[in-house]
XYZ file of C-alpha atoms in Angstrom:
616
model
C 1.933 8.886 -28.629
C 3.878 12.163 -28.700
C 5.735 13.095 -31.862
C 8.272 15.933 -32.204
C 6.845 18.935 -34.091
C 8.952 20.518 -36.842
C 11.073 23.530 -35.974
C 8.786 25.864 -37.909
C 6.188 25.501 -35.118
C 8.559 26.946 -32.512
C 7.045 30.440 -32.452
C 3.605 29.069 -31.767
C 4.992 26.734 -29.069
C 6.588 29.751 -27.350
C 3.233 31.492 -27.448
C 1.515 28.350 -26.072
C 4.028 28.055 -23.215
C 3.668 31.733 -22.370
C -0.128 31.362 -22.341
C 0.020 28.320 -20.106
C 2.358 30.082 -17.651
C 0.090 33.067 -17.517
C -2.970 30.860 -16.974
C -1.235 29.045 -14.160
C -0.354 32.247 -12.379
C -3.812 33.669 -12.944
C -5.858 30.683 -11.807
C -3.629 29.376 -9.049
C -1.628 26.161 -8.883
C -4.527 23.816 -8.087
C -2.146 21.101 -6.930
C -4.134 18.666 -4.802
C -1.201 16.546 -3.559
C 2.189 17.385 -2.043
C 5.019 15.745 -0.219
C 8.617 16.373 0.903
C 10.999 13.851 -0.591
C 14.183 14.440 1.374
C 14.688 14.417 5.173
C 15.857 18.024 5.294
C 12.929 19.638 3.500
C 14.961 20.767 0.523
C 13.084 18.808 -2.185
C 9.347 19.531 -2.386
C 6.951 17.880 -4.817
C 3.390 18.894 -5.783
C 1.182 17.219 -8.322
C -2.291 16.902 -9.782
C -3.803 14.543 -12.310
C -6.859 13.881 -14.432
C -7.964 10.870 -16.470
C -5.053 11.147 -18.956
C -2.408 13.556 -17.668
C -0.332 14.228 -14.593
C 1.369 17.613 -13.849
C 4.222 18.056 -11.353
C 5.734 21.107 -9.701
C 9.082 20.648 -7.988
C 10.775 23.203 -5.728
C 14.332 22.449 -4.665
C 16.874 24.353 -2.645
C 19.413 24.642 -5.488
C 20.329 26.858 -8.420
C 21.514 23.868 -10.428
C 19.694 21.025 -12.098
C 16.798 19.012 -10.646
C 16.356 15.312 -11.384
C 13.082 13.380 -10.942
C 12.397 9.792 -11.955
C 10.152 6.721 -11.785
C 11.959 3.496 -10.974
C 10.863 -0.144 -11.126
C 12.582 -0.941 -7.793
C 13.873 2.304 -6.308
C 17.268 2.071 -8.019
C 18.684 4.027 -10.966
C 18.730 1.090 -13.414
C 15.889 1.011 -15.971
C 14.370 4.231 -14.602
C 12.339 6.900 -16.425
C 14.008 10.203 -15.682
C 13.457 13.901 -16.361
C 16.185 16.533 -15.710
C 15.760 20.282 -15.862
C 16.638 23.641 -14.422
C 16.887 27.374 -15.171
C 19.889 28.905 -16.924
C 20.176 32.690 -17.393
C 16.459 32.999 -16.658
C 15.427 30.413 -19.245
C 13.970 27.091 -18.093
C 15.026 23.821 -19.740
C 13.809 20.216 -19.450
C 14.972 16.935 -21.005
C 13.426 13.435 -20.948
C 16.001 10.715 -20.142
C 16.091 7.049 -19.230
C 18.651 4.842 -17.540
C 19.586 1.482 -19.037
C 20.143 -1.718 -17.047
C 23.726 -0.606 -16.351
C 22.529 2.744 -14.909
C 23.873 4.727 -17.884
C 21.688 7.725 -18.661
C 20.473 8.354 -22.235
C 18.411 11.157 -23.746
C 15.007 9.733 -24.783
C 14.303 10.137 -28.454
C 10.637 10.522 -27.594
C 10.365 13.603 -25.399
C 7.171 13.004 -23.482
C 7.695 15.329 -20.545
C 6.415 18.798 -21.441
C 7.801 21.864 -19.668
C 5.108 24.136 -18.273
C 7.187 26.774 -16.504
C 10.369 27.320 -14.531
C 11.913 30.014 -12.336
C 14.594 30.487 -9.767
C 15.691 32.968 -7.148
C 18.870 33.237 -5.123
C 18.283 29.948 -3.307
C 15.623 27.817 -5.013
C 14.632 26.450 -8.404
C 11.020 25.673 -9.375
C 10.046 23.502 -12.400
C 6.628 22.433 -13.557
C 6.063 19.786 -16.238
C 3.437 17.302 -17.369
C 3.080 14.042 -19.256
C 0.449 11.448 -20.159
C -0.104 8.697 -17.602
C 0.441 6.245 -20.443
C 2.917 7.373 -23.108
C 3.322 4.138 -25.080
C 7.079 4.717 -24.913
C 9.063 1.678 -23.805
C 11.608 3.984 -22.176
C 8.936 5.567 -20.003
C 7.220 4.060 -16.972
C 3.430 3.925 -16.985
C 1.784 5.789 -14.102
C -1.052 3.700 -12.653
C -2.959 3.339 -9.373
C -0.227 0.961 -8.123
C 2.731 1.951 -5.970
C 5.277 4.131 -7.750
C 8.904 4.321 -6.629
C 9.947 7.891 -7.099
C 13.667 8.694 -7.283
C 15.077 12.203 -6.972
C 18.362 14.075 -7.183
C 19.740 17.602 -7.526
C 23.036 19.358 -8.108
C 24.421 22.847 -7.488
C 25.393 23.146 -11.178
C 23.147 23.163 -14.221
C 23.448 20.563 -16.996
C 26.469 21.300 -19.160
C 27.366 20.351 -22.740
C 28.531 16.916 -21.581
C 25.349 16.203 -19.645
C 24.414 16.352 -15.968
C 27.197 16.056 -13.373
C 26.981 13.268 -10.785
C 24.645 14.334 -7.967
C 26.619 12.691 -5.149
C 24.663 12.345 -1.888
C 21.856 14.663 -3.037
C 19.578 11.815 -4.005
C 16.926 9.505 -2.611
C 13.795 7.428 -3.192
C 10.229 7.367 -1.900
C 7.336 5.005 -2.616
C 3.946 6.620 -3.064
C 0.669 6.387 -4.985
C 0.649 9.272 -7.399
C -2.930 8.550 -8.404
C -4.288 8.371 -4.853
C -7.767 9.998 -4.956
C -7.394 11.154 -1.340
C -6.064 14.498 -0.293
C -4.278 15.956 2.671
C -6.371 16.463 5.763
C -7.592 19.894 6.626
C -7.460 19.468 10.373
C -7.916 22.609 12.416
C -5.023 23.469 14.734
C -7.639 23.646 17.501
C -8.933 20.093 16.870
C -8.734 17.925 19.989
C -6.464 14.915 19.859
C -4.934 12.301 22.131
C -1.840 10.146 21.707
C -1.351 6.418 22.192
C 2.406 6.274 22.597
C 4.957 3.895 23.930
C 7.474 5.469 26.264
C 11.107 4.320 26.085
C 10.438 0.730 25.022
C 13.703 -1.205 24.943
C 13.665 -2.922 21.505
C 15.070 -6.453 22.026
C 18.285 -7.559 20.360
C 16.542 -9.766 17.787
C 15.112 -9.800 14.301
C 11.435 -9.319 14.970
C 9.550 -8.091 18.021
C 5.846 -7.508 18.510
C 5.411 -5.158 21.427
C 1.954 -4.723 23.038
C 0.581 -2.268 25.562
C -2.995 -1.537 26.629
C -4.185 2.060 26.658
C -7.372 3.729 27.804
C -9.185 5.660 25.119
C -9.747 9.364 25.788
C -12.750 9.715 28.123
C -15.631 11.677 26.661
C -19.019 12.475 28.148
C -20.945 11.716 24.976
C -20.370 10.119 21.593
C -17.520 11.545 19.525
C -15.982 10.585 16.210
C -12.296 10.075 15.535
C -11.754 11.607 12.082
C -8.041 11.277 11.506
C -5.197 9.022 12.749
C -1.524 9.869 12.230
C 1.637 7.857 13.015
C 4.027 9.252 15.637
C 7.236 7.563 14.571
C 10.306 8.465 16.605
C 12.791 10.292 14.376
C 15.383 7.885 13.012
C 13.134 4.855 13.574
C 11.263 5.021 10.275
C 12.666 1.655 9.180
C 12.447 0.070 12.656
C 8.665 0.488 13.165
C 7.076 -1.771 10.569
C 3.429 -1.568 11.519
C 1.046 -0.559 14.305
C -2.299 -2.239 14.958
C -5.044 -1.147 17.330
C -7.316 -3.792 18.866
C -10.419 -3.227 20.982
C -10.160 -4.973 24.398
C -12.665 -6.080 26.993
C -14.226 -2.976 28.492
C -14.141 -4.430 32.036
C -10.370 -4.622 32.296
C -8.646 -3.556 35.531
C -6.801 -0.313 35.021
C -3.739 -1.821 36.619
C -3.311 -3.555 33.235
C -2.332 -0.174 31.734
C 0.940 0.120 33.632
C 3.362 -1.868 31.520
C 3.862 -3.260 28.036
C 5.058 -6.685 27.148
C 6.029 -8.768 24.107
C 2.913 -9.923 22.263
C 2.325 -13.646 21.554
C 4.663 -14.514 24.422
C 3.969 -17.302 26.972
C 4.340 -14.819 29.828
C 2.294 -11.966 28.389
C -0.641 -10.688 30.502
C -3.869 -12.643 30.147
C -5.702 -9.325 29.378
C -3.980 -9.245 25.992
C -6.069 -12.228 24.969
C -9.271 -10.157 25.292
C -8.129 -7.757 22.585
C -9.395 -9.371 19.371
C -11.197 -6.766 17.268
C -9.045 -4.650 14.922
C -9.868 -0.941 15.154
C -7.139 0.533 12.918
C -4.023 -0.497 11.039
C -0.991 1.475 9.946
C 2.037 0.083 8.142
C 5.507 1.326 7.195
C 5.645 4.170 4.686
C 2.031 5.175 5.272
C 1.070 8.710 6.284
C -1.960 9.715 8.265
C -5.458 8.592 7.276
C -8.471 10.924 7.196
C -11.931 9.434 7.243
C -14.429 10.650 4.589
C -16.644 13.579 5.656
C -19.638 11.290 6.324
C -17.787 8.634 8.361
C -16.005 8.532 11.696
C -14.568 6.013 14.199
C -16.955 6.126 17.158
C -15.861 6.526 20.773
C -17.946 7.141 23.858
C -20.864 4.689 23.483
C -21.401 1.330 25.187
C -20.089 -0.719 22.227
C -17.118 1.531 21.528
C -13.557 0.827 22.729
C -12.779 1.771 26.313
C -9.396 0.071 26.267
C -7.300 -0.680 23.207
C -4.175 -2.737 22.715
C -1.545 -1.126 20.538
C 0.682 -3.707 18.813
C 3.922 -2.312 17.380
C 5.971 -4.508 15.067
C 9.686 -3.730 15.356
C 11.764 -4.976 12.440
C 15.448 -5.187 13.484
C 17.258 -7.421 10.954
C 20.580 -5.728 11.761
C 20.229 -6.717 15.422
C 20.838 -3.188 16.680
C 21.576 -3.019 20.420
C 20.473 -0.440 22.924
C 17.545 0.870 20.843
C 14.805 2.605 22.806
C 11.585 3.626 21.044
C 8.703 5.977 21.822
C 6.517 5.685 18.737
C 2.744 5.514 18.572
C -0.403 7.110 17.077
C -2.173 10.443 17.297
C -5.992 10.400 17.068
C -8.009 13.523 16.291
C -11.602 13.553 17.507
C -14.671 15.818 17.445
C -18.146 16.039 19.038
C -19.547 16.992 15.608
C -20.793 13.561 14.562
C -20.680 12.163 11.061
C -23.568 10.225 9.571
C -21.986 6.754 9.931
C -19.742 4.750 12.256
C -16.761 3.055 10.555
C -15.717 -0.566 11.024
C -12.780 -2.729 9.973
C -12.904 -6.255 8.555
C -9.672 -8.326 8.214
C -9.882 -10.550 5.127
C -7.381 -12.811 3.364
C -5.331 -15.874 4.469
C -5.712 -16.852 8.126
C -2.152 -16.392 9.506
C -0.834 -19.926 10.065
C 1.953 -22.378 9.227
C -0.609 -24.031 6.913
C 0.057 -21.114 4.587
C 3.379 -22.029 2.914
C 5.431 -21.018 -0.112
C 8.007 -23.347 -1.798
C 11.532 -21.973 -2.368
C 12.948 -20.962 -5.771
C 9.715 -19.703 -7.272
C 9.657 -16.714 -9.630
C 5.939 -16.422 -8.928
C 3.732 -18.102 -6.364
C 0.073 -17.159 -5.769
C -1.868 -17.385 -2.498
C -5.585 -16.803 -2.170
C -7.475 -15.902 0.993
C -11.260 -16.116 0.771
C -13.867 -14.064 2.532
C -16.541 -16.625 1.677
C -20.125 -16.035 0.584
C -21.154 -18.288 3.502
C -19.565 -15.928 6.030
C -20.914 -12.761 4.417
C -24.366 -14.288 4.008
C -24.657 -15.192 7.678
C -23.043 -12.017 9.134
C -24.387 -9.352 6.822
C -27.657 -11.191 6.369
C -28.389 -10.811 10.073
C -26.618 -7.512 10.761
C -27.122 -5.458 7.582
C -29.197 -7.090 4.804
C -28.845 -3.995 2.629
C -25.062 -4.393 2.731
C -22.106 -2.257 3.824
C -20.024 0.251 1.859
C -16.213 -0.225 1.672
C -14.366 3.096 1.339
C -10.696 2.172 1.909
C -8.430 -0.906 1.811
C -4.983 -1.668 3.262
C -3.291 -4.625 1.520
C -0.636 -6.349 3.633
C 2.186 -8.767 2.891
C 5.809 -9.180 3.870
C 9.159 -9.298 2.084
C 8.307 -11.909 -0.578
C 5.195 -9.960 -1.676
C 5.207 -8.477 -5.181
C 1.550 -7.794 -6.034
C -1.794 -7.870 -4.206
C -5.382 -7.413 -5.310
C -8.739 -7.735 -3.508
C -11.152 -9.409 -5.921
C -14.924 -8.995 -5.537
C -17.562 -11.492 -6.713
C -21.369 -11.278 -6.787
C -23.029 -14.562 -7.769
C -21.182 -15.905 -10.802
C -19.967 -12.473 -11.856
C -16.568 -10.976 -10.968
C -16.683 -7.190 -10.444
C -13.719 -4.875 -10.790
C -11.187 -5.391 -7.959
C -11.838 -3.511 -4.744
C -8.154 -2.597 -4.695
C -4.961 -3.681 -6.416
C -1.251 -2.961 -6.364
C 0.835 -4.568 -9.122
C 4.057 -3.099 -7.710
C 3.670 -3.847 -4.017
C 6.392 -2.367 -1.802
C 6.961 -3.943 1.599
C 8.200 -0.562 2.859
C 5.109 1.328 1.823
C 1.730 0.096 3.065
C -1.219 2.325 3.829
C -4.987 2.509 3.492
C -5.997 3.217 -0.120
C -9.050 5.438 -0.284
C -11.297 4.067 -3.055
C -12.302 6.355 -5.902
C -15.846 5.115 -5.502
C -17.281 3.387 -2.442
C -18.159 -0.293 -3.083
C -21.338 -1.987 -1.882
C -20.666 -5.353 -0.227
C -23.817 -7.498 -0.018
C -24.804 -10.703 1.843
C -23.754 -13.586 -0.384
C -20.912 -11.693 -2.083
C -17.415 -13.150 -1.703
C -13.921 -11.647 -1.808
C -10.557 -13.168 -2.690
C -7.344 -11.518 -1.503
C -4.767 -12.660 -4.063
C -1.084 -12.261 -3.249
C 1.769 -12.840 -5.688
C 5.169 -13.669 -4.210
C 8.667 -14.438 -5.386
C 10.883 -16.877 -3.446
C 13.493 -17.305 -6.201
C 16.362 -16.397 -3.839
C 15.197 -18.548 -0.932
C 16.490 -22.040 -0.155
C 13.787 -23.147 2.314
C 10.043 -22.957 2.696
C 8.483 -19.622 3.600
C 5.792 -19.928 6.251
C 2.754 -17.984 7.147
C 3.685 -16.129 10.327
C 4.453 -12.955 12.164
C 8.056 -12.098 11.240
C 8.851 -10.138 8.108
C 10.723 -13.177 6.741
C 7.452 -15.121 7.173
C 4.485 -14.155 5.008
C 0.987 -12.796 5.223
C -1.753 -12.155 2.694
C -4.341 -9.765 4.112
C -6.699 -6.977 3.148
C -8.091 -4.663 5.836
C -11.394 -3.204 4.689
C -12.638 0.130 6.132
C -16.417 0.300 5.715
C -19.678 1.649 7.086
C -22.103 1.190 8.772
C -20.331 -0.855 11.431
C -21.491 -4.476 11.934
C -20.370 -7.293 14.197
C -17.843 -8.884 11.812
C -14.145 -8.658 12.629
C -12.481 -11.339 10.431
C -13.537 -13.076 7.227
C -10.665 -15.372 6.141
C -9.725 -18.863 4.993
C -6.922 -21.356 5.199
C -6.206 -24.297 2.839
C -6.490 -27.699 4.501
C -3.152 -29.241 5.497
C -3.824 -32.849 4.512
C -3.710 -32.171 0.754
C -0.477 -30.240 1.152
C 1.148 -33.101 3.080
C -0.048 -35.692 0.562
C 1.721 -33.738 -2.193
C 5.127 -34.456 -0.659
C 4.188 -38.098 0.049
C 3.187 -37.970 3.751
C 1.001 -40.950 4.629
C 0.392 -40.652 8.375
C 0.973 -38.235 11.225
C 1.679 -39.065 14.873
C -1.459 -39.069 17.040
C -2.406 -37.841 19.484
C -0.896 -34.491 18.498
C 1.187 -33.370 21.473
C 3.637 -30.948 19.811
C 3.446 -27.993 17.427
C 4.357 -28.232 14.642
C 2.949 -31.806 14.727
C 5.128 -34.839 13.861
C 5.096 -37.171 10.830
C 4.857 -40.941 11.395
C 5.257 -42.278 7.848
C 6.799 -42.757 5.341
C 10.120 -43.585 6.852
C 12.035 -40.719 5.175
C 9.895 -38.243 7.125
C 9.512 -40.278 10.309
C 9.988 -38.213 13.489
C 10.218 -35.012 11.540
C 7.830 -32.151 12.170
C 5.643 -31.302 9.149
C 7.614 -28.120 8.608
C 10.867 -30.117 8.589
C 9.323 -32.594 6.133
C 8.267 -29.806 3.795
C 11.796 -28.393 3.884
C 13.311 -31.837 3.209
C 11.213 -32.359 0.107
C 13.256 -31.776 -3.087
C 11.472 -28.752 -4.543
C 11.896 -27.689 -8.163
C 10.238 -24.988 -10.170
C 7.908 -27.482 -11.839
C 7.025 -29.135 -8.523
C 6.452 -25.735 -6.943
C 4.125 -24.743 -9.813
C 2.164 -28.035 -9.493
C 1.939 -27.528 -5.708
C 0.625 -23.990 -6.215
C -2.104 -25.210 -8.652
C -3.105 -27.945 -6.227
C -3.289 -25.666 -3.168
C -5.615 -23.204 -4.936
C -8.110 -26.011 -5.425
C -7.978 -27.441 -1.868
C -10.952 -27.254 0.495
C -10.707 -24.306 2.872
C -11.242 -23.813 6.583
C -13.525 -20.758 7.150
C -12.760 -18.077 9.678
C -15.783 -15.833 10.384
C -15.417 -14.096 13.759
C -17.295 -11.395 15.616
C -15.905 -8.704 17.883
C -13.999 -10.068 20.823
C -13.738 -13.837 20.938
C -17.227 -14.650 19.609
C -17.716 -16.425 16.327
C -20.384 -16.768 13.671
C -21.718 -20.302 13.333
C -20.039 -20.807 9.940
C -16.568 -20.534 11.489
C -14.579 -23.773 11.335
C -16.579 -25.310 8.515
C -14.907 -26.665 5.401
C -15.930 -25.250 1.991
C -14.562 -25.559 -1.525
C -13.148 -22.511 -3.292
C -15.618 -20.893 -5.663
C -15.409 -21.638 -9.335
C -14.198 -18.567 -11.204
C -15.530 -18.680 -14.773
C -13.817 -15.543 -16.051
C -11.195 -13.278 -14.548
C -11.538 -9.487 -14.471
C -8.323 -7.515 -14.593
C -7.989 -3.922 -13.305
C -8.960 -1.427 -16.024
C -6.150 -0.404 -18.333
C -5.633 2.250 -20.981
C -4.785 1.183 -24.460
C -2.154 2.995 -26.466
C -3.517 5.226 -29.152
C -3.023 4.306 -32.778
C -0.383 6.178 -34.759
C -3.105 7.732 -36.903
C -4.835 9.466 -33.957
C -4.034 13.186 -33.887
C -1.508 14.205 -31.266
C -3.086 16.056 -28.384
C -0.556 18.881 -28.727
C -1.528 19.440 -32.323
C -5.245 19.494 -31.362
C -4.547 22.008 -28.594
C -2.423 24.097 -30.916
C -5.155 24.300 -33.576
C -7.738 25.160 -30.914
C -5.547 28.021 -29.733
C -5.201 29.235 -33.289
C -8.976 29.486 -33.598
C -9.295 31.107 -30.189
C -6.760 33.820 -30.843
C -7.692 34.527 -34.445
C -4.321 33.568 -35.824
C -5.615 30.879 -38.126
C -3.833 32.282 -41.154
C -0.584 32.459 -39.256
C -0.884 28.903 -38.142
C -1.845 27.573 -41.556
C 1.048 29.405 -43.138
C 3.677 27.907 -40.825
């Protein structure tokens, strides 16, 4: 915990700041991450971090103050804020926080430490640092989860009465500040090809899945794709929610390439049904993904994609008319092969109406199992030594609040493969793991999703629209094996019994199927019966506990439409004896020396000013 040093230390602090600034200039910035926060390129952020500390450098096109903050939800209320600038050549920085009413207060505990600041005729640069965990209730902890950064600036510096209102010079951006990945160093001469829709008329409706088949770039020998970037049409950043690539049957007729069509539609081309194996996934807010130096996505061999189906999810809740889109993906490829071919496994809850969330719940938990039975059969035959997972994309929709991918070996739970305690629907991308994780035959995974439905009046169903829900983890791994999906779905009978259903109409001739008894549900579909049930918070909680214990239907599929023999069997969820949480950092005790004091004393020794320091 930071404590304010007495004023008599000020001369040494000036010396310390000067030394730090000199060291920074001498040894280079060393910032491993950077991004532009505003759409006009006026607010630029760089940062680096280690096990305890994060350091930022902000460059903004202004000669006034700069504001930077961490928000629980992207709004001003309850945010952790720092404001600074340069006045008459002297940099300044203050730690603030906003209360629940958005009123800004100076934080008594000043945990942001100014490193340096400068300005010229057009721009201001500020650098500052803080601990990832400050143990200050007015600060926001910085973890591996999603962080909602807020930013602002003004043409005037902070005056005696505080900062002036920033007006329209503000914004927000979700990101992972502790992402171990770095920006790609792709040569400007690197070959690439685009998979891009051309002038797709986005329908006048809430949700559209648009599909089109493309032919992969023809190569004469094996190549590796090493980076994939989204090509989102300018102004459509909130319209294009996700893009998936599926491998299709390699014997398709090239006439199938001519036109796109709505996916999952009765009149869609039959060729779409041959595209089952996920090759890549991108979701809203994500940037490009670069494969590790020893891994690439293979093209050019007999088992590699020849044709791919690109599925674009358009989210149009405002029912905009006349929208035409030309978004897609750019894929960089090279003949310089990496050591391993990458694969993708979809894990979690099998997307279905049998996945349901009651209304009015502050928290509801769903679990999707990649069962030990599926991994034992598939990896046992394909790769007995196991595969290594190097990145994970966790996916849910609007009700999602937190996701983690849990990993079990025998009776022991390992640390989660990935986790995001502050999931943001508008920011979903592959998380590169700090350390690759070995996945062995007989291991099992649980994708755990936490939702809130407190503002909803009806059931939320597993499904394709953003108002429906999903609970998925896409695992990038190597070496590639013949396993495309490893998922589960709770049996429906137990869920129906909970609301008092006794019998369904047989034979089943409609979907959703119809209820026969009791009388109050007679001739209702099972979805209508679930909505008719009088849900309460206690009933919803009991339902949740029951569903987590229900037998599960296993999905264990190969590439294309083939299946492993375990698919379709019913298994019980594994018994979890103890739960492992993501690692956390404990606050230091008040008696532990402050890091600034330790650094200060070290500097005193280094620069032979011990007597001066001790006399202060």
